[in-house]
Every structure is written in C-alpha cells, then in structure tokens.
PDB file of C-alpha atoms and ligand atoms in Angstrom:
ATOM      1  CA  MET A   1     120.778  89.924  72.921  1.00  0.00           C
ATOM      2  CA  SER A   2     121.107  88.883  76.559  1.00  0.00           C
ATOM      3  CA  HIS A   3     118.075  88.941  78.806  1.00  0.00           C
ATOM      4  CA  PRO A   4     119.252  89.442  82.400  1.00  0.00           C
ATOM      5  CA  ARG A   5     117.613  87.177  84.965  1.00  0.00           C
ATOM      6  CA  PRO A   6     118.741  85.199  88.020  1.00  0.00           C
ATOM      7  CA  ASP A   7     121.260  82.421  87.311  1.00  0.00           C
ATOM      8  CA  GLU A   8     119.087  79.977  89.199  1.00  0.00           C
ATOM      9  CA  PHE A   9     115.589  79.845  90.587  1.00  0.00           C
ATOM     10  CA  SER A  10     114.896  78.687  94.115  1.00  0.00           C
ATOM     11  CA  PHE A  11     111.444  78.118  95.585  1.00  0.00           C
ATOM     12  CA  ARG A  12     112.762  78.915  99.056  1.00  0.00           C
ATOM     13  CA  ARG A  13     114.187  82.247  97.883  1.00  0.00           C
ATOM     14  CA  TYR A  14     110.772  82.919  96.313  1.00  0.00           C
ATOM     15  CA  LEU A  15     109.010  82.147  99.631  1.00  0.00           C
ATOM     16  CA  ALA A  16     111.386  84.472 101.476  1.00  0.00           C
ATOM     17  CA  ALA A  17     110.986  87.197  98.828  1.00  0.00           C
ATOM     18  CA  LYS A  18     107.204  87.104  98.991  1.00  0.00           C
ATOM     19  CA  ARG A  19     107.243  88.026 102.697  1.00  0.00           C
ATOM     20  CA  THR A  20     107.205  91.784 102.004  1.00  0.00           C
ATOM     21  CA  VAL A  21     104.625  91.356  99.239  1.00  0.00           C
ATOM     22  CA  ASP A  22     102.345  89.442 101.646  1.00  0.00           C
ATOM     23  CA  ASP A  23     102.982  92.019 104.389  1.00  0.00           C
ATOM     24  CA  ARG A  24     101.508  94.723 102.159  1.00  0.00           C
ATOM     25  CA  ALA A  25      98.731  92.531 100.791  1.00  0.00           C
ATOM     26  CA  LEU A  26      97.144  90.994 103.890  1.00  0.00           C
ATOM     27  CA  HIS A  27      93.626  92.296 104.498  1.00  0.00           C
ATOM     28  CA  ARG A  28      94.102  94.247 107.716  1.00  0.00           C
ATOM     29  CA  PRO A  29      90.450  94.306 108.925  1.00  0.00           C
ATOM     30  CA  THR A  30      90.393  90.496 108.768  1.00  0.00           C
ATOM     31  CA  LEU A  31      93.681  90.242 110.656  1.00  0.00           C
ATOM     32  CA  THR A  32      92.382  92.727 113.235  1.00  0.00           C
ATOM     33  CA  ARG A  33      89.268  90.550 113.756  1.00  0.00           C
ATOM     34  CA  LEU A  34      91.535  87.572 114.301  1.00  0.00           C
ATOM     35  CA  THR A  35      93.728  89.498 116.755  1.00  0.00           C
ATOM     36  CA  ASP A  36      90.690  90.711 118.713  1.00  0.00           C
ATOM     37  CA  ALA A  37      89.081  87.272 118.746  1.00  0.00           C
ATOM     38  CA  VAL A  38      92.086  85.625 120.431  1.00  0.00           C
ATOM     39  CA  ALA A  39      93.240  88.567 122.562  1.00  0.00           C
ATOM     40  CA  ASP A  40      91.805  87.339 125.853  1.00  0.00           C
ATOM     41  CA  ARG A  41      92.986  83.739 125.471  1.00  0.00           C
ATOM     42  CA  GLU A  42      95.534  82.641 128.054  1.00  0.00           C
ATOM     43  CA  THR A  43      96.989  80.067 125.708  1.00  0.00           C
ATOM     44  CA  LEU A  44      96.395  79.273 122.060  1.00  0.00           C
ATOM     45  CA  ARG A  45      97.039  76.080 120.117  1.00  0.00           C
ATOM     46  CA  VAL A  46      97.800  77.033 116.504  1.00  0.00           C
ATOM     47  CA  LEU A  47      98.266  74.771 113.489  1.00  0.00           C
ATOM     48  CA  ASP A  48      99.857  76.341 110.404  1.00  0.00           C
ATOM     49  CA  VAL A  49      99.385  74.030 107.407  1.00  0.00           C
ATOM     50  CA  ALA A  50     101.748  74.406 104.434  1.00  0.00           C
ATOM     51  CA  ALA A  51     103.773  76.722 106.636  1.00  0.00           C
ATOM     52  CA  GLY A  52     106.664  77.077 104.170  1.00  0.00           C
ATOM     53  CA  LEU A  53     109.534  79.042 105.734  1.00  0.00           C
ATOM     54  CA  GLY A  54     107.529  79.926 108.833  1.00  0.00           C
ATOM     55  CA  THR A  55     107.112  83.558 107.847  1.00  0.00           C
ATOM     56  CA  GLY A  56     103.476  83.359 109.019  1.00  0.00           C
ATOM     57  CA  LEU A  57     104.568  82.662 112.595  1.00  0.00           C
ATOM     58  CA  GLN A  58     107.214  85.407 112.450  1.00  0.00           C
ATOM     59  CA  ARG A  59     104.665  87.911 111.186  1.00  0.00           C
ATOM     60  CA  LEU A  60     101.981  87.013 113.741  1.00  0.00           C
ATOM     61  CA  LEU A  61     104.552  87.433 116.536  1.00  0.00           C
ATOM     62  CA  ASP A  62     106.135  90.569 115.010  1.00  0.00           C
ATOM     63  CA  TRP A  63     102.709  92.166 114.604  1.00  0.00           C
ATOM     64  CA  ASP A  64     101.564  91.113 118.078  1.00  0.00           C
ATOM     65  CA  CYS A  65      98.482  89.297 116.776  1.00  0.00           C
ATOM     66  CA  LEU A  66      98.542  86.343 119.176  1.00  0.00           C
ATOM     67  CA  PRO A  67      98.451  85.874 122.967  1.00  0.00           C
ATOM     68  CA  ASP A  68     101.673  85.476 124.948  1.00  0.00           C
ATOM     69  CA  ARG A  69     101.384  81.725 125.504  1.00  0.00           C
ATOM     70  CA  LEU A  70     101.350  79.729 122.310  1.00  0.00           C
ATOM     71  CA  ASP A  71     101.713  76.189 121.083  1.00  0.00           C
ATOM     72  CA  TYR A  72     102.406  76.621 117.360  1.00  0.00           C
ATOM     73  CA  THR A  73     102.744  73.640 114.995  1.00  0.00           C
ATOM     74  CA  LEU A  74     104.091  74.096 111.477  1.00  0.00           C
ATOM     75  CA  VAL A  75     103.211  71.389 108.955  1.00  0.00           C
ATOM     76  CA  ASP A  76     104.723  71.287 105.485  1.00  0.00           C
ATOM     77  CA  ILE A  77     105.040  68.482 102.969  1.00  0.00           C
ATOM     78  CA  ASP A  78     108.565  69.522 102.044  1.00  0.00           C
ATOM     79  CA  SER A  79     111.079  68.557 104.736  1.00  0.00           C
ATOM     80  CA  ALA A  80     113.885  70.721 103.267  1.00  0.00           C
ATOM     81  CA  THR A  81     111.620  73.774 103.407  1.00  0.00           C
ATOM     82  CA  LEU A  82     110.740  72.948 106.999  1.00  0.00           C
ATOM     83  CA  ASP A  83     114.459  72.552 107.851  1.00  0.00           C
ATOM     84  CA  ALA A  84     115.052  76.004 106.399  1.00  0.00           C
ATOM     85  CA  ALA A  85     112.066  77.312 108.403  1.00  0.00           C
ATOM     86  CA  ARG A  86     113.623  75.968 111.598  1.00  0.00           C
ATOM     87  CA  ASP A  87     116.977  77.638 110.877  1.00  0.00           C
ATOM     88  CA  ARG A  88     115.340  80.931 109.912  1.00  0.00           C
ATOM     89  CA  LEU A  89     113.074  80.976 112.959  1.00  0.00           C
ATOM     90  CA  LEU A  90     115.957  80.245 115.337  1.00  0.00           C
ATOM     91  CA  ALA A  91     118.088  83.006 113.790  1.00  0.00           C
ATOM     92  CA  TRP A  92     115.169  85.443 113.857  1.00  0.00           C
ATOM     93  CA  ALA A  93     114.256  84.574 117.463  1.00  0.00           C
ATOM     94  CA  ALA A  94     117.858  85.203 118.575  1.00  0.00           C
ATOM     95  CA  GLU A  95     117.779  88.629 116.887  1.00  0.00           C
ATOM     96  CA  GLN A  96     114.484  89.410 118.615  1.00  0.00           C
ATOM     97  CA  GLY A  97     115.876  88.645 122.040  1.00  0.00           C
ATOM     98  CA  TYR A  98     114.044  85.376 122.698  1.00  0.00           C
ATOM     99  CA  THR A  99     115.684  82.763 124.884  1.00  0.00           C
ATOM    100  CA  MET A 100     115.604  79.446 123.061  1.00  0.00           C
ATOM    101  CA  SER A 101     115.786  75.855 124.049  1.00  0.00           C
ATOM    102  CA  THR A 102     115.490  72.914 121.724  1.00  0.00           C
ATOM    103  CA  GLY A 103     113.227  70.272 123.134  1.00  0.00           C
ATOM    104  CA  ASP A 104     114.763  67.292 121.336  1.00  0.00           C
ATOM    105  CA  GLU A 105     117.808  66.260 119.322  1.00  0.00           C
ATOM    106  CA  GLU A 106     115.864  66.114 116.068  1.00  0.00           C
ATOM    107  CA  ARG A 107     114.880  69.741 116.697  1.00  0.00           C
ATOM    108  CA  GLU A 108     111.220  68.894 116.075  1.00  0.00           C
ATOM    109  CA  THR A 109     110.256  71.152 118.971  1.00  0.00           C
ATOM    110  CA  PHE A 110     111.726  74.253 120.489  1.00  0.00           C
ATOM    111  CA  GLU A 111     110.678  76.792 123.091  1.00  0.00           C
ATOM    112  CA  LEU A 112     110.970  80.554 122.771  1.00  0.00           C
ATOM    113  CA  THR A 113     110.629  82.735 125.832  1.00  0.00           C
ATOM    114  CA  ARG A 114     110.828  86.494 126.222  1.00  0.00           C
ATOM    115  CA  ASP A 115     109.328  88.420 129.165  1.00  0.00           C
ATOM    116  CA  ALA A 116     105.744  87.105 129.463  1.00  0.00           C
ATOM    117  CA  GLU A 117     105.899  85.313 126.093  1.00  0.00           C
ATOM    118  CA  SER A 118     106.273  81.569 125.903  1.00  0.00           C
ATOM    119  CA  VAL A 119     106.019  79.894 122.506  1.00  0.00           C
ATOM    120  CA  THR A 120     106.373  76.182 121.862  1.00  0.00           C
ATOM    121  CA  VAL A 121     107.157  75.650 118.187  1.00  0.00           C
ATOM    122  CA  ARG A 122     106.701  72.215 116.610  1.00  0.00           C
ATOM    123  CA  PHE A 123     107.654  71.052 113.114  1.00  0.00           C
ATOM    124  CA  VAL A 124     105.895  68.208 111.322  1.00  0.00           C
ATOM    125  CA  SER A 125     106.959  67.277 107.825  1.00  0.00           C
ATOM    126  CA  THR A 126     104.008  65.618 106.129  1.00  0.00           C
ATOM    127  CA  ASP A 127     101.065  66.149 103.812  1.00  0.00           C
ATOM    128  CA  ALA A 128      98.560  68.395 105.617  1.00  0.00           C
ATOM    129  CA  LEU A 129      95.604  66.186 104.687  1.00  0.00           C
ATOM    130  CA  THR A 130      97.386  63.020 105.814  1.00  0.00           C
ATOM    131  CA  TYR A 131      98.144  64.808 109.068  1.00  0.00           C
ATOM    132  CA  ALA A 132      94.484  65.840 109.406  1.00  0.00           C
ATOM    133  CA  ALA A 133      93.324  62.254 108.888  1.00  0.00           C
ATOM    134  CA  ALA A 134      95.838  60.799 111.358  1.00  0.00           C
ATOM    135  CA  THR A 135      95.736  63.133 114.351  1.00  0.00           C
ATOM    136  CA  ASP A 136      93.259  63.445 117.214  1.00  0.00           C
ATOM    137  CA  ASP A 137      94.735  66.823 118.158  1.00  0.00           C
ATOM    138  CA  ARG A 138      92.443  69.823 117.878  1.00  0.00           C
ATOM    139  CA  PHE A 139      93.530  73.455 117.572  1.00  0.00           C
ATOM    140  CA  ASP A 140      92.109  76.823 118.586  1.00  0.00           C
ATOM    141  CA  LEU A 141      93.363  78.382 115.358  1.00  0.00           C
ATOM    142  CA  LEU A 142      94.081  76.835 111.969  1.00  0.00           C
ATOM    143  CA  VAL A 143      96.174  78.925 109.549  1.00  0.00           C
ATOM    144  CA  GLY A 144      96.522  78.017 105.876  1.00  0.00           C
ATOM    145  CA  GLN A 145      98.183  80.780 103.884  1.00  0.00           C
ATOM    146  CA  ALA A 146      98.599  80.578 100.087  1.00  0.00           C
ATOM    147  CA  PHE A 147      97.701  76.897 100.260  1.00  0.00           C
ATOM    148  CA  LEU A 148      94.070  76.040  99.517  1.00  0.00           C
ATOM    149  CA  ASP A 149      94.503  76.602  95.764  1.00  0.00           C
ATOM    150  CA  LEU A 150      96.806  73.551  95.864  1.00  0.00           C
ATOM    151  CA  VAL A 151      94.300  71.067  97.318  1.00  0.00           C
ATOM    152  CA  ASP A 152      91.060  69.395  96.274  1.00  0.00           C
ATOM    153  CA  LEU A 153      88.871  71.891  98.094  1.00  0.00           C
ATOM    154  CA  ASP A 154      85.697  69.793  98.360  1.00  0.00           C
ATOM    155  CA  LYS A 155      87.558  67.069 100.233  1.00  0.00           C
ATOM    156  CA  GLY A 156      90.422  69.092 101.686  1.00  0.00           C
ATOM    157  CA  LEU A 157      88.590  71.978 103.316  1.00  0.00           C
ATOM    158  CA  PRO A 158      86.209  69.830 105.431  1.00  0.00           C
ATOM    159  CA  SER A 159      89.047  67.613 106.575  1.00  0.00           C
ATOM    160  CA  LEU A 160      91.217  70.610 107.520  1.00  0.00           C
ATOM    161  CA  LEU A 161      88.284  72.176 109.388  1.00  0.00           C
ATOM    162  CA  GLU A 162      87.998  68.951 111.427  1.00  0.00           C
ATOM    163  CA  LEU A 163      91.287  70.006 113.023  1.00  0.00           C
ATOM    164  CA  VAL A 164      89.662  73.038 114.621  1.00  0.00           C
ATOM    165  CA  ALA A 165      88.263  72.671 118.150  1.00  0.00           C
ATOM    166  CA  ASP A 166      84.620  73.597 118.682  1.00  0.00           C
ATOM    167  CA  GLY A 167      84.421  77.405 118.751  1.00  0.00           C
ATOM    168  CA  GLY A 168      87.897  77.797 117.226  1.00  0.00           C
ATOM    169  CA  LEU A 169      88.958  79.813 114.195  1.00  0.00           C
ATOM    170  CA  ALA A 170      90.193  79.051 110.688  1.00  0.00           C
ATOM    171  CA  TYR A 171      92.231  81.728 108.934  1.00  0.00           C
ATOM    172  CA  PHE A 172      92.994  81.320 105.222  1.00  0.00           C
ATOM    173  CA  PRO A 173      94.878  84.371 103.935  1.00  0.00           C
ATOM    174  CA  ILE A 174      96.311  84.958 100.432  1.00  0.00           C
ATOM    175  CA  THR A 175      94.281  82.407  98.493  1.00  0.00           C
ATOM    176  CA  PHE A 176      94.687  83.066  94.773  1.00  0.00           C
ATOM    177  CA  ASP A 177      91.522  84.085  92.992  1.00  0.00           C
ATOM    178  CA  GLY A 178      91.743  84.120  89.237  1.00  0.00           C
ATOM    179  CA  VAL A 179      93.317  87.438  88.242  1.00  0.00           C
ATOM    180  CA  THR A 180      96.908  87.925  87.113  1.00  0.00           C
ATOM    181  CA  HIS A 181      97.957  91.150  85.442  1.00  0.00           C
ATOM    182  CA  LEU A 182     101.328  92.323  84.198  1.00  0.00           C
ATOM    183  CA  SER A 183     102.082  95.691  82.671  1.00  0.00           C
ATOM    184  CA  PRO A 184     103.278  97.205  80.420  1.00  0.00           C
ATOM    185  CA  VAL A 185     101.467  95.048  77.872  1.00  0.00           C
ATOM    186  CA  PHE A 186     103.891  92.928  75.833  1.00  0.00           C
ATOM    187  CA  ASP A 187     101.528  92.071  72.996  1.00  0.00           C
ATOM    188  CA  PRO A 188      97.831  91.835  73.938  1.00  0.00           C
ATOM    189  CA  ALA A 189      97.152  88.539  72.150  1.00  0.00           C
ATOM    190  CA  THR A 190     100.203  86.811  73.612  1.00  0.00           C
ATOM    191  CA  ASP A 191      99.551  88.211  77.073  1.00  0.00           C
ATOM    192  CA  HIS A 192      96.010  86.815  76.972  1.00  0.00           C
ATOM    193  CA  SER A 193      97.165  83.442  75.657  1.00  0.00           C
ATOM    194  CA  VAL A 194      99.846  83.123  78.315  1.00  0.00           C
ATOM    195  CA  LEU A 195      97.697  84.179  81.272  1.00  0.00           C
ATOM    196  CA  ASP A 196      94.655  82.169  80.143  1.00  0.00           C
ATOM    197  CA  ALA A 197      96.848  79.091  79.712  1.00  0.00           C
ATOM    198  CA  TYR A 198      98.489  79.754  83.100  1.00  0.00           C
ATOM    199  CA  HIS A 199      95.122  79.863  84.868  1.00  0.00           C
ATOM    200  CA  ALA A 200      93.961  76.809  82.909  1.00  0.00           C
ATOM    201  CA  THR A 201      96.919  74.799  84.225  1.00  0.00           C
ATOM    202  CA  MET A 202      95.617  75.446  87.755  1.00  0.00           C
ATOM    203  CA  ASP A 203      92.212  74.087  86.720  1.00  0.00           C
ATOM    204  CA  ASP A 204      93.656  71.019  85.033  1.00  0.00           C
ATOM    205  CA  ALA A 205      91.711  67.902  86.044  1.00  0.00           C
ATOM    206  CA  ASP A 206      95.007  66.127  86.852  1.00  0.00           C
ATOM    207  CA  ARG A 207      95.947  68.735  89.429  1.00  0.00           C
ATOM    208  CA  PRO A 208      94.168  69.434  92.727  1.00  0.00           C
ATOM    209  CA  GLY A 209      93.042  72.989  93.396  1.00  0.00           C
ATOM    210  CA  GLY A 210      91.969  75.673  91.005  1.00  0.00           C
ATOM    211  CA  SER A 211      92.406  79.217  89.754  1.00  0.00           C
ATOM    212  CA  THR A 212      89.364  80.680  91.555  1.00  0.00           C
ATOM    213  CA  THR A 213      89.869  79.053  94.949  1.00  0.00           C
ATOM    214  CA  GLY A 214      89.691  82.356  96.857  1.00  0.00           C
ATOM    215  CA  ARG A 215      86.019  82.946  96.042  1.00  0.00           C
ATOM    216  CA  GLU A 216      85.218  79.243  96.485  1.00  0.00           C
ATOM    217  CA  VAL A 217      86.628  79.271 100.027  1.00  0.00           C
ATOM    218  CA  LEU A 218      84.606  82.408 100.757  1.00  0.00           C
ATOM    219  CA  ASP A 219      81.395  80.727  99.544  1.00  0.00           C
ATOM    220  CA  MET A 220      82.055  77.410 101.275  1.00  0.00           C
ATOM    221  CA  VAL A 221      82.814  79.081 104.600  1.00  0.00           C
ATOM    222  CA  ALA A 222      79.846  81.467 104.357  1.00  0.00           C
ATOM    223  CA  HIS A 223      77.425  78.606 103.661  1.00  0.00           C
ATOM    224  CA  GLY A 224      79.114  75.750 105.524  1.00  0.00           C
ATOM    225  CA  GLU A 225      77.264  73.720 108.137  1.00  0.00           C
ATOM    226  CA  THR A 226      80.090  74.047 110.661  1.00  0.00           C
ATOM    227  CA  THR A 227      81.412  77.490 109.747  1.00  0.00           C
ATOM    228  CA  THR A 228      80.413  81.125 110.209  1.00  0.00           C
ATOM    229  CA  LEU A 229      82.179  83.774 108.197  1.00  0.00           C
ATOM    230  CA  VAL A 230      83.787  86.224 110.632  1.00  0.00           C
ATOM    231  CA  ALA A 231      85.652  88.486 108.196  1.00  0.00           C
ATOM    232  CA  ALA A 232      87.022  88.462 104.664  1.00  0.00           C
ATOM    233  CA  GLY A 233      88.612  90.748 102.115  1.00  0.00           C
ATOM    234  CA  GLY A 234      90.940  91.082  99.163  1.00  0.00           C
ATOM    235  CA  SER A 235      94.675  90.630  99.718  1.00  0.00           C
ATOM    236  CA  ASP A 236      95.985  91.437  96.274  1.00  0.00           C
ATOM    237  CA  TRP A 237      99.662  91.279  95.532  1.00  0.00           C
ATOM    238  CA  VAL A 238     100.766  94.478  93.837  1.00  0.00           C
ATOM    239  CA  VAL A 239     104.458  94.831  93.027  1.00  0.00           C
ATOM    240  CA  HIS A 240     105.685  97.906  91.222  1.00  0.00           C
ATOM    241  CA  PRO A 241     108.965  99.736  90.724  1.00  0.00           C
ATOM    242  CA  PRO A 242     111.052 100.730  92.509  1.00  0.00           C
ATOM    243  CA  TYR A 243     111.093  97.200  93.943  1.00  0.00           C
ATOM    244  CA  SER A 244     111.734  96.806  97.629  1.00  0.00           C
ATOM    245  CA  ALA A 245     113.608  94.021  99.452  1.00  0.00           C
ATOM    246  CA  ASP A 246     113.999  90.966  97.144  1.00  0.00           C
ATOM    247  CA  GLU A 247     110.858  91.697  95.105  1.00  0.00           C
ATOM    248  CA  ALA A 248     112.695  91.884  91.760  1.00  0.00           C
ATOM    249  CA  TYR A 249     113.581  88.228  92.378  1.00  0.00           C
ATOM    250  CA  PHE A 250     109.961  87.524  93.328  1.00  0.00           C
ATOM    251  CA  LEU A 251     108.896  88.879  89.908  1.00  0.00           C
ATOM    252  CA  HIS A 252     111.594  87.001  87.974  1.00  0.00           C
ATOM    253  CA  HIS A 253     110.480  83.835  89.768  1.00  0.00           C
ATOM    254  CA  LEU A 254     106.834  84.381  88.888  1.00  0.00           C
ATOM    255  CA  VAL A 255     107.659  85.095  85.246  1.00  0.00           C
ATOM    256  CA  ASP A 256     109.690  81.896  85.133  1.00  0.00           C
ATOM    257  CA  THR A 257     106.876  79.942  86.827  1.00  0.00           C
ATOM    258  CA  ILE A 258     104.227  81.265  84.445  1.00  0.00           C
ATOM    259  CA  ALA A 259     106.401  80.640  81.371  1.00  0.00           C
ATOM    260  CA  GLY A 260     107.165  77.121  82.619  1.00  0.00           C
ATOM    261  CA  ALA A 261     103.509  76.360  83.301  1.00  0.00           C
ATOM    262  CA  VAL A 262     102.399  77.256  79.788  1.00  0.00           C
ATOM    263  CA  ALA A 263     105.073  75.252  77.928  1.00  0.00           C
ATOM    264  CA  GLY A 264     103.201  73.349  75.237  1.00  0.00           C
ATOM    265  CA  ASP A 265     100.292  75.798  75.139  1.00  0.00           C
ATOM    266  CA  LEU A 266     101.870  78.198  72.667  1.00  0.00           C
ATOM    267  CA  SER A 267     104.808  78.049  70.306  1.00  0.00           C
ATOM    268  CA  GLU A 268     108.226  77.874  71.962  1.00  0.00           C
ATOM    269  CA  GLU A 269     109.277  81.032  70.113  1.00  0.00           C
ATOM    270  CA  ARG A 270     106.271  83.021  71.337  1.00  0.00           C
ATOM    271  CA  ARG A 271     106.568  81.734  74.872  1.00  0.00           C
ATOM    272  CA  ARG A 272     110.277  82.571  75.022  1.00  0.00           C
ATOM    273  CA  ALA A 273     109.720  86.041  73.576  1.00  0.00           C
ATOM    274  CA  TRP A 274     107.062  86.687  76.237  1.00  0.00           C
ATOM    275  CA  ALA A 275     109.308  85.496  79.058  1.00  0.00           C
ATOM    276  CA  ASP A 276     112.353  87.418  77.746  1.00  0.00           C
ATOM    277  CA  ALA A 277     110.346  90.628  77.509  1.00  0.00           C
ATOM    278  CA  ARG A 278     109.015  90.159  81.043  1.00  0.00           C
ATOM    279  CA  HIS A 279     112.423  89.377  82.557  1.00  0.00           C
ATOM    280  CA  ASP A 280     113.801  92.429  80.695  1.00  0.00           C
ATOM    281  CA  ALA A 281     111.025  94.586  82.150  1.00  0.00           C
ATOM    282  CA  VAL A 282     111.872  93.409  85.678  1.00  0.00           C
ATOM    283  CA  ALA A 283     115.598  94.009  85.111  1.00  0.00           C
ATOM    284  CA  ALA A 284     114.791  97.509  83.833  1.00  0.00           C
ATOM    285  CA  ALA A 285     112.491  98.095  86.855  1.00  0.00           C
ATOM    286  CA  GLU A 286     109.514  98.636  84.556  1.00  0.00           C
ATOM    287  CA  LEU A 287     107.229  95.705  85.314  1.00  0.00           C
ATOM    288  CA  THR A 288     104.146  96.080  87.496  1.00  0.00           C
ATOM    289  CA  PHE A 289     102.446  92.893  88.669  1.00  0.00           C
ATOM    290  CA  LEU A 290      99.060  92.273  90.247  1.00  0.00           C
ATOM    291  CA  ALA A 291      97.443  89.054  91.458  1.00  0.00           C
ATOM    292  CA  HIS A 292      94.062  88.899  93.148  1.00  0.00           C
ATOM    293  CA  ASN A 293      93.890  86.937  96.415  1.00  0.00           C
ATOM    294  CA  VAL A 294      91.255  86.581  99.139  1.00  0.00           C
ATOM    295  CA  ASP A 295      91.603  86.335 102.949  1.00  0.00           C
ATOM    296  CA  VAL A 296      88.944  84.475 104.936  1.00  0.00           C
ATOM    297  CA  LEU A 297      88.440  84.127 108.705  1.00  0.00           C
ATOM    298  CA  ALA A 298      85.824  81.652 109.956  1.00  0.00           C
ATOM    299  CA  ARG A 299      84.467  80.439 113.284  1.00  0.00           C
ATOM    300  CA  VAL A 300      84.032  76.663 113.458  1.00  0.00           C
ATOM    301  CA  ARG A 301      81.232  75.045 115.477  1.00  0.00           C
ATOM    302  CA  ARG A 302      80.133  71.422 115.667  1.00  0.00           C
TER     303      ARG A 302
HETATM  304  C1  SAM B 401     102.852  78.872  98.187  1.00  0.00           C
HETATM  305  S1  SAM B 401     103.696  78.094  99.495  1.00  0.00           S
HETATM  306  C2  SAM B 401     103.034  78.936 100.906  1.00  0.00           C
HETATM  307  C3  SAM B 401     103.922  78.843 102.102  1.00  0.00           C
HETATM  308  C4  SAM B 401     103.512  79.741 103.278  1.00  0.00           C
HETATM  309  N1  SAM B 401     102.189  79.406 103.776  1.00  0.00           N
HETATM  310  C5  SAM B 401     103.570  81.179 102.858  1.00  0.00           C
HETATM  311  O1  SAM B 401     102.522  81.779 102.577  1.00  0.00           O
HETATM  312  O2  SAM B 401     104.685  81.724 102.765  1.00  0.00           O
HETATM  313  C6  SAM B 401     102.928  76.544  99.576  1.00  0.00           C
HETATM  314  C7  SAM B 401     103.562  75.600 100.596  1.00  0.00           C
HETATM  315  O3  SAM B 401     102.720  74.451 100.664  1.00  0.00           O
HETATM  316  C8  SAM B 401     103.507  73.310 100.839  1.00  0.00           C
HETATM  317  N2  SAM B 401     102.616  72.215 100.442  1.00  0.00           N
HETATM  318  C9  SAM B 401     102.136  71.937  99.213  1.00  0.00           C
HETATM  319  N3  SAM B 401     101.277  70.913  99.263  1.00  0.00           N
HETATM  320  C10 SAM B 401     101.200  70.548 100.572  1.00  0.00           C
HETATM  321  C11 SAM B 401     100.467  69.569 101.270  1.00  0.00           C
HETATM  322  N4  SAM B 401      99.637  68.746 100.624  1.00  0.00           N
HETATM  323  N5  SAM B 401     100.609  69.460 102.599  1.00  0.00           N
HETATM  324  C12 SAM B 401     101.455  70.290 103.274  1.00  0.00           C
HETATM  325  N6  SAM B 401     102.186  71.241 102.654  1.00  0.00           N
HETATM  326  C13 SAM B 401     102.051  71.381 101.333  1.00  0.00           C
HETATM  327  C14 SAM B 401     104.720  73.571  99.977  1.00  0.00           C
HETATM  328  O4  SAM B 401     105.826  72.772 100.357  1.00  0.00           O
HETATM  329  C15 SAM B 401     104.937  75.068 100.239  1.00  0.00           C
HETATM  330  O5  SAM B 401     105.811  75.271 101.328  1.00  0.00           O
END
C-alpha cells in the first residue's frame, strides 16, 4: 500500500509553511504590548536572532507593529536560509510598493522606503551566541522566535540579553513548551512512546536546549536580575482540516521530523507504521495537530 507524502522534505519550505500557523498562534496581547511600547519611538534598532526566512520582519511590518524608521538586523547560522530570506524579502517588498536599494554588492544591507517608512535591513550569517560575544552593538528590541529551545538557556539567554540596550525589550515568541498532540489516536501505546521519545531527544544531554524551554524562559525572565516580565501568554500551534496555505506540508514535515528523531527508540516496524498512519491522515485531511508554545516580552535594565 502506498502512503502519499511529499517526494522530498525541505526545511525552508517548512519555515515558509509555518508562517500561517505562527500568524494564528502568536499571543496577541503580548504583541499589542510590544507594539504600544515602541509606538512613540522615532527610530528602533532591532536584532532578530535565528531569523530564518525573515517572516518575522515581514509580519511585524505587515501588522504595523513597529515605528516607521527601523534598523533591522537578521542573524541566522545558516547562510543558505539567510540567502533565501534576502530573496523573499526583496520580492515581498516589491509587491508591497517599497522602493529598494541594495547598500552593497554582497547584498548584506538594503534599504526599503515607502511614504514615511524607512527600513535598513542587514543580514549576518553566524551563530547568534558568537555574534553576541563579538559585537559591541546594542539594540532597542531583541527578537528570538522559535529559537531558545535550541540553545543552552542558562548560558545563552544572559548572553543574548546583553545585546539589549538599557531600557530595551526582548521578545521571545513561539518557544516550544513540552506538549505535542496528534489526533486521531493511532494506537495509544505507540503514540505515547513516540511523543515521549521525541520530547526526550530535545532533553538529550548532548543537545543544547530542552522540551520545556517556554516555561523556563518565562521563569528566568520573571525572576531575572536584569529583566522585568512585561507580558506573556500561550501561542499554541493548532492545525486542523481543512488545511490552509501550505499547512498540509507543514504537518507532513513535522511527522517526518518526529519519526526521524525517534529512530532507535522503538522498533523500525512500529516507527514506520506510526509515520505511515500519520502521513496517511494528513493526506486524507484527517489529522489535527497541537503543540504548546509560550510568548514572552521582557524589559531589560542594567
Ligand atoms: C525553528 S527555525 C525559526 C526561524 C524563525 N525565527 C521563524 O520562527 O520562522 C530556527 C532557526 O534557527 C537557526 N539557528 C539554529 N541555531 C542557531 C544559532 N545558534 N544561531 C543562529 N541561528 C540559529 C536555524 O538556521 C533556523 O533558521
């Protein structure tokens, strides 16, 4: 029996597909607090760490969350992803009626202007923590979306917060927090084994980050010496049929990621049967998926 699924899996297609899922998930009261907190700024220096395809910048501009004059730096460890971000942002900006000029031949900087808006966009391909250790630059707003669960939080969070100017803000949306649910149930015992093993891989001592990072960020920010919690809330991903945009691909990708992560934790036959059933459920538009995430907004003072 064939089990329909994409011919190939692409992390960049996954990042693009999750845009609409994130759009629905983001905790609006936290984003509103951010928007209000920066509304009267004449200019804002923003650093977006692990920026991926740059969908965060697009969204913040689309949703009118930031002041007109911006200096926005995107950092990502993966240069090919950042190249794709540059191409996507230029194409999007043209559609939106921005006038564009590239500041240098390497296209590491470009300017977008439209009416009163003036946005300088910079691209830096490096590890965010290496960048934090090397730069003297300070930012009014640090954004780290769907990222902190990938770093050693005890070391990484303080060093990222060092990048924020006194009185500035740190915004960490969509940080995974320990709950993954797929329905309909395939077989309760296998579902538990797969999801427990999946979360355990995130907590593996060999890998930075962890499966309950969302609540850890909340606690660290609420009780930090340099941070005050401004706003926070759940930003759960919920994807259900009928799937919009490219969300069927998003689900296939997650099923493939989960099945890949748990290789070795249960028999190959059981793992494959679980993955086949899940891909089938996506193809039949029957799968509903939920993951619990947390958004945190903090004020940083020294
Ligand atoms: C789950 S994606 C999130 C991307 C984007 N923030 C979003 O929400 O669409 C994680 C991103 O982190 C990047 N990344 C992983 N480790 C990194 C690191 N140490 N420094 C900078 N970027 C990193 C990956 O290349 C990837 O683009």
